[in-house]
Amino acid sequence: MKDLIIALDFPNGKKTMEFLDKFTNEKPFVKIGMELFYAEGTPFLKKIKEYGHKIFLDLKLHDIPNTVKSAMRVLADLEIDMVNVHSAGGVMMMKAALEGLTSSQSTRPLLIAVTQLTSTSQEMLRNELLIQQPINDTIVHYAKNVKEAGLDGVVCSPLETRIIKQACGGDFLIITPGIRLKSSAKDDQVRITTPTQAGKNGSDFIVIGRPITQAENPAETYRKCLQEFLFSSKIQE
Ligand code: C5P
């Protein structure tokens, strides 16, 4: 199940298709976030599926349980492969999301949750949200809530993979952005690691955007990152 997901952080469908056309030999798993989804809507998801790509729809739903359940019912019809919610919405909301997503044949896309955004700091928790606990404790606690609700796993920084696997078990999926090749720029990411280290730490999926989308040869960079990740994952097993 281990795989590399390319973050398609493009403003529109045209730019996205120009990028995907550079892949002639493979059909990478892709992540579509709010920008592209709001620009192009559901027809674009169908087009990407028809091209043969798996889709992680990164919309981070967070609302009252009934609204999230209804929204997930709509998303379930789009034949996407992975979707997410904010675990801060609570266990009831996550259970409702799962219910909405599950078809009458009991099939559904993978459902994962964000614990704390990597842009959230200890100071912000304390001063703005009045949460006094250490941020890592809140991340592990949120991950346990995600597991209790029956979801498949969490998105988190690659540096938190081990503590979450320890708390929630080896089968609990960990999806990690913040991945950089040794040679690539950090951009605005702070807590980063390489594909090799992410594999060794036990990530199940790595999400990579700019190091691949801005590369001179995206397909070659994609293959290099994927090989590094899969190879180090095997060593870890
Ligand atoms: O270009 P880059 O590799 O930094 O892209 C990472 C992707 O993962 C972006 O789409 C970003 O929004 C997403 N992401 C993240 N950190 C999180 C959650 C999602 O970087 N905690």
GROMACS .gro file of C-alpha atoms and ligand atoms in nm:
model
  258
    1MET     CA    1   0.000   0.000   0.000
    2LYS     CA    2   0.304   0.237   0.033
    3ASP     CA    3   0.301   0.513  -0.228
    4LEU     CA    4   0.410   0.865  -0.318
    5ILE     CA    5   0.136   1.125  -0.372
    6ILE     CA    6   0.213   1.432  -0.584
    7ALA     CA    7   0.049   1.753  -0.453
    8LEU     CA    8  -0.107   1.918  -0.760
    9ASP     CA    9  -0.091   2.271  -0.622
   10PHE     CA   10  -0.178   2.440  -0.951
   11PRO     CA   11  -0.426   2.727  -0.997
   12ASN     CA   12  -0.623   2.567  -1.280
   13GLY     CA   13  -0.689   2.256  -1.485
   14LYS     CA   14  -0.485   2.368  -1.787
   15LYS     CA   15  -0.161   2.403  -1.588
   16THR     CA   16  -0.234   2.072  -1.412
   17MET     CA   17  -0.284   1.879  -1.735
   18GLU     CA   18   0.036   2.030  -1.884
   19PHE     CA   19   0.218   1.891  -1.582
   20LEU     CA   20   0.054   1.546  -1.589
   21ASP     CA   21   0.129   1.510  -1.961
   22LYS     CA   22   0.499   1.494  -1.867
   23PHE     CA   23   0.433   1.147  -1.723
   24THR     CA   24   0.429   0.905  -2.011
   25ASN     CA   25   0.524   0.581  -1.837
   26GLU     CA   26   0.337   0.607  -1.509
   27LYS     CA   27   0.017   0.741  -1.352
   28PRO     CA   28   0.113   0.883  -1.012
   29PHE     CA   29  -0.128   0.905  -0.717
   30VAL     CA   30  -0.217   1.278  -0.695
   31LYS     CA   31  -0.347   1.515  -0.429
   32ILE     CA   32  -0.604   1.777  -0.526
   33GLY     CA   33  -0.651   2.052  -0.270
   34MET     CA   34  -0.890   2.340  -0.219
   35GLU     CA   35  -0.739   2.575  -0.478
   36LEU     CA   36  -0.769   2.340  -0.774
   37PHE     CA   37  -1.097   2.185  -0.658
   38TYR     CA   38  -1.268   2.522  -0.611
   39ALA     CA   39  -1.135   2.638  -0.949
   40GLU     CA   40  -1.239   2.333  -1.152
   41GLY     CA   41  -1.503   2.144  -0.950
   42THR     CA   42  -1.610   1.783  -0.967
   43PRO     CA   43  -1.589   1.738  -1.351
   44PHE     CA   44  -1.214   1.784  -1.321
   45LEU     CA   45  -1.190   1.498  -1.069
   46LYS     CA   46  -1.366   1.270  -1.318
   47LYS     CA   47  -1.121   1.376  -1.589
   48ILE     CA   48  -0.819   1.295  -1.370
   49LYS     CA   49  -0.971   0.955  -1.285
   50GLU     CA   50  -1.026   0.888  -1.654
   51TYR     CA   51  -0.657   0.964  -1.710
   52GLY     CA   52  -0.586   0.675  -1.472
   53HIS     CA   53  -0.468   0.856  -1.157
   54LYS     CA   54  -0.569   0.780  -0.799
   55ILE     CA   55  -0.692   1.091  -0.616
   56PHE     CA   56  -0.646   1.213  -0.260
   57LEU     CA   57  -0.905   1.493  -0.226
   58ASP     CA   58  -0.756   1.723   0.039
   59LEU     CA   59  -1.054   1.933   0.149
   60LYS     CA   60  -1.014   1.893   0.528
   61LEU     CA   61  -1.385   1.893   0.617
   62HIS     CA   62  -1.477   2.038   0.960
   63ASP     CA   63  -1.843   2.111   1.043
   64ILE     CA   64  -2.131   1.968   1.247
   65PRO     CA   65  -2.161   1.587   1.209
   66ASN     CA   66  -2.476   1.593   0.994
   67THR     CA   67  -2.331   1.841   0.743
   68VAL     CA   68  -2.006   1.647   0.712
   69LYS     CA   69  -2.197   1.322   0.665
   70SER     CA   70  -2.407   1.470   0.381
   71ALA     CA   71  -2.100   1.623   0.214
   72MET     CA   72  -1.916   1.292   0.234
   73ARG     CA   73  -2.210   1.118   0.070
   74VAL     CA   74  -2.165   1.348  -0.231
   75LEU     CA   75  -1.787   1.294  -0.239
   76ALA     CA   76  -1.832   0.916  -0.220
   77ASP     CA   77  -1.998   0.924  -0.565
   78LEU     CA   78  -1.689   1.081  -0.723
   79GLU     CA   79  -1.482   0.761  -0.709
   80ILE     CA   80  -1.193   0.931  -0.531
   81ASP     CA   81  -0.943   0.715  -0.344
   82MET     CA   82  -0.871   0.916  -0.028
   83VAL     CA   83  -1.033   1.213   0.150
   84ASN     CA   84  -0.983   1.389   0.483
   85VAL     CA   85  -1.137   1.577   0.776
   86HIS     CA   86  -1.002   1.782   1.068
   87SER     CA   87  -0.986   1.563   1.378
   88ALA     CA   88  -1.061   1.881   1.580
   89GLY     CA   89  -1.423   1.827   1.466
   90GLY     CA   90  -1.446   1.548   1.723
   91VAL     CA   91  -1.517   1.174   1.733
   92MET     CA   92  -1.888   1.210   1.649
   93MET     CA   93  -1.809   1.418   1.341
   94MET     CA   94  -1.548   1.167   1.224
   95LYS     CA   95  -1.790   0.875   1.272
   96ALA     CA   96  -2.052   1.068   1.073
   97ALA     CA   97  -1.797   1.129   0.795
   98LEU     CA   98  -1.726   0.757   0.779
   99GLU     CA   99  -2.096   0.677   0.760
  100GLY     CA  100  -2.156   0.926   0.479
  101LEU     CA  101  -1.863   0.793   0.283
  102THR     CA  102  -1.955   0.423   0.305
  103SER     CA  103  -2.160   0.288   0.015
  104SER     CA  104  -2.444   0.036   0.045
  105GLN     CA  105  -2.189  -0.230  -0.065
  106SER     CA  106  -1.968  -0.124   0.231
  107THR     CA  107  -1.694   0.011   0.003
  108ARG     CA  108  -1.544   0.355   0.055
  109PRO     CA  109  -1.234   0.569  -0.011
  110LEU     CA  110  -0.968   0.585   0.260
  111LEU     CA  111  -1.062   0.841   0.523
  112ILE     CA  112  -0.787   1.016   0.711
  113ALA     CA  113  -0.772   1.313   0.949
  114VAL     CA  114  -0.546   1.609   1.010
  115THR     CA  115  -0.419   1.620   1.369
  116GLN     CA  116  -0.259   1.962   1.414
  117LEU     CA  117  -0.169   2.161   1.103
  118THR     CA  118   0.208   2.198   1.073
  119SER     CA  119   0.150   2.575   1.072
  120THR     CA  120   0.014   2.553   1.430
  121SER     CA  121   0.270   2.638   1.698
  122GLN     CA  122   0.281   2.578   2.072
  123GLU     CA  123   0.237   2.954   2.127
  124MET     CA  124  -0.071   2.967   1.906
  125LEU     CA  125  -0.229   2.674   2.095
  126ARG     CA  126  -0.164   2.844   2.428
  127ASN     CA  127  -0.242   3.206   2.344
  128GLU     CA  128  -0.516   3.182   2.081
  129LEU     CA  129  -0.689   2.850   2.154
  130LEU     CA  130  -0.621   2.836   2.531
  131ILE     CA  131  -0.483   2.479   2.503
  132GLN     CA  132  -0.205   2.439   2.759
  133GLN     CA  133  -0.079   2.086   2.682
  134PRO     CA  134   0.244   2.027   2.487
  135ILE     CA  135   0.159   2.020   2.114
  136ASN     CA  136   0.294   1.663   2.070
  137ASP     CA  137   0.057   1.539   2.342
  138THR     CA  138  -0.237   1.696   2.158
  139ILE     CA  139  -0.125   1.536   1.829
  140VAL     CA  140  -0.108   1.187   1.983
  141HIS     CA  141  -0.440   1.241   2.163
  142TYR     CA  142  -0.611   1.356   1.841
  143ALA     CA  143  -0.464   1.055   1.658
  144LYS     CA  144  -0.614   0.822   1.922
  145ASN     CA  145  -0.953   0.992   1.867
  146VAL     CA  146  -0.917   0.931   1.493
  147LYS     CA  147  -0.851   0.563   1.559
  148GLU     CA  148  -1.143   0.540   1.801
  149ALA     CA  149  -1.375   0.686   1.536
  150GLY     CA  150  -1.267   0.407   1.299
  151LEU     CA  151  -1.080   0.616   1.039
  152ASP     CA  152  -0.781   0.478   0.851
  153GLY     CA  153  -0.508   0.714   0.968
  154VAL     CA  154  -0.374   1.069   0.993
  155VAL     CA  155  -0.178   1.332   0.806
  156CYS     CA  156   0.114   1.454   1.016
  157SER     CA  157   0.468   1.586   1.004
  158PRO     CA  158   0.719   1.310   0.918
  159LEU     CA  159   0.882   1.368   1.255
  160GLU     CA  160   0.569   1.253   1.438
  161THR     CA  161   0.529   0.920   1.256
  162ARG     CA  162   0.697   0.704   1.519
  163ILE     CA  163   0.508   0.836   1.822
  164ILE     CA  164   0.175   0.798   1.641
  165LYS     CA  165   0.252   0.444   1.521
  166GLN     CA  166   0.347   0.359   1.881
  167ALA     CA  167   0.019   0.500   2.014
  168CYS     CA  168  -0.217   0.376   1.740
  169GLY     CA  169  -0.052   0.062   1.600
  170GLY     CA  170   0.136  -0.032   1.284
  171ASP     CA  171  -0.177  -0.063   1.067
  172PHE     CA  172  -0.283   0.296   1.134
  173LEU     CA  173  -0.192   0.487   0.817
  174ILE     CA  174   0.046   0.781   0.832
  175ILE     CA  175   0.052   1.029   0.546
  176THR     CA  176   0.340   1.278   0.559
  177PRO     CA  177   0.402   1.600   0.367
  178GLY     CA  178   0.713   1.811   0.432
  179ILE     CA  179   0.939   1.585   0.223
  180ARG     CA  180   1.251   1.719   0.053
  181LEU     CA  181   1.532   1.555  -0.142
  182LYS     CA  182   1.874   1.638   0.002
  183SER     CA  183   1.938   1.861  -0.302
  184SER     CA  184   1.604   2.046  -0.309
  185ALA     CA  185   1.505   2.381  -0.152
  186LYS     CA  186   1.311   2.378   0.177
  187ASP     CA  187   1.064   2.642   0.045
  188ASP     CA  188   0.834   2.740   0.334
  189GLN     CA  189   0.845   2.397   0.501
  190VAL     CA  190   1.015   2.388   0.840
  191ARG     CA  191   0.995   2.035   0.980
  192ILE     CA  192   1.113   1.835   0.679
  193THR     CA  193   1.272   1.501   0.604
  194THR     CA  194   1.391   1.303   0.299
  195PRO     CA  195   1.193   1.024   0.125
  196THR     CA  196   1.447   0.775   0.265
  197GLN     CA  197   1.404   0.894   0.624
  198ALA     CA  198   1.023   0.903   0.588
  199GLY     CA  199   1.035   0.540   0.474
  200LYS     CA  200   1.257   0.441   0.764
  201ASN     CA  201   1.025   0.620   1.009
  202GLY     CA  202   0.732   0.413   0.883
  203SER     CA  203   0.527   0.658   0.672
  204ASP     CA  204   0.272   0.482   0.451
  205PHE     CA  205   0.227   0.764   0.201
  206ILE     CA  206   0.453   1.063   0.138
  207VAL     CA  207   0.311   1.380  -0.018
  208ILE     CA  208   0.551   1.582  -0.235
  209GLY     CA  209   0.466   1.903  -0.418
  210ARG     CA  210   0.719   2.159  -0.535
  211PRO     CA  211   1.031   1.937  -0.543
  212ILE     CA  212   0.851   1.743  -0.820
  213THR     CA  213   0.616   2.002  -0.976
  214GLN     CA  214   0.897   2.259  -1.013
  215ALA     CA  215   1.167   2.008  -1.114
  216GLU     CA  216   1.339   2.030  -1.453
  217ASN     CA  217   1.240   1.668  -1.517
  218PRO     CA  218   0.935   1.591  -1.297
  219ALA     CA  219   0.895   1.227  -1.406
  220GLU     CA  220   1.260   1.148  -1.329
  221THR     CA  221   1.243   1.326  -0.990
  222TYR     CA  222   0.919   1.142  -0.910
  223ARG     CA  223   1.080   0.804  -0.987
  224LYS     CA  224   1.385   0.888  -0.775
  225CYS     CA  225   1.173   0.993  -0.474
  226LEU     CA  226   0.946   0.689  -0.508
  227GLN     CA  227   1.238   0.445  -0.535
  228GLU     CA  228   1.412   0.599  -0.232
  229PHE     CA  229   1.089   0.581  -0.030
  230LEU     CA  230   0.996   0.224  -0.125
  231PHE     CA  231   1.351   0.097  -0.076
  232SER     CA  232   1.387   0.246   0.273
  233SER     CA  233   1.036   0.128   0.366
  234LYS     CA  234   1.140  -0.233   0.292
  235ILE     CA  235   1.446  -0.198   0.516
  236GLN     CA  236   1.220  -0.064   0.791
  237GLU     CA  237   0.988  -0.367   0.761
  238C5P     O1  238   0.533   2.175  -0.215
  238C5P     P1  239   0.526   2.089  -0.092
  238C5P     O2  240   0.601   1.959  -0.104
  238C5P     O3  241   0.567   2.168   0.033
  238C5P     O4  242   0.372   2.053  -0.076
  238C5P     C1  243   0.320   1.983   0.035
  238C5P     C2  244   0.173   1.966   0.023
  238C5P     O5  245   0.123   1.907   0.140
  238C5P     C3  246   0.095   2.097   0.004
  238C5P     O6  247  -0.019   2.069  -0.078
  238C5P     C4  248   0.053   2.133   0.145
  238C5P     O7  249  -0.065   2.209   0.148
  238C5P     C5  250   0.028   1.993   0.204
  238C5P     N1  251   0.037   1.987   0.350
  238C5P     C6  252   0.149   2.025   0.420
  238C5P     N2  253   0.151   2.016   0.558
  238C5P     C7  254   0.043   1.970   0.623
  238C5P     C8  255  -0.071   1.930   0.554
  238C5P     C9  256  -0.071   1.940   0.416
  238C5P     O8  257   0.249   2.066   0.361
  238C5P     N3  258   0.048   1.958   0.754
   0.00000   0.00000   0.00000
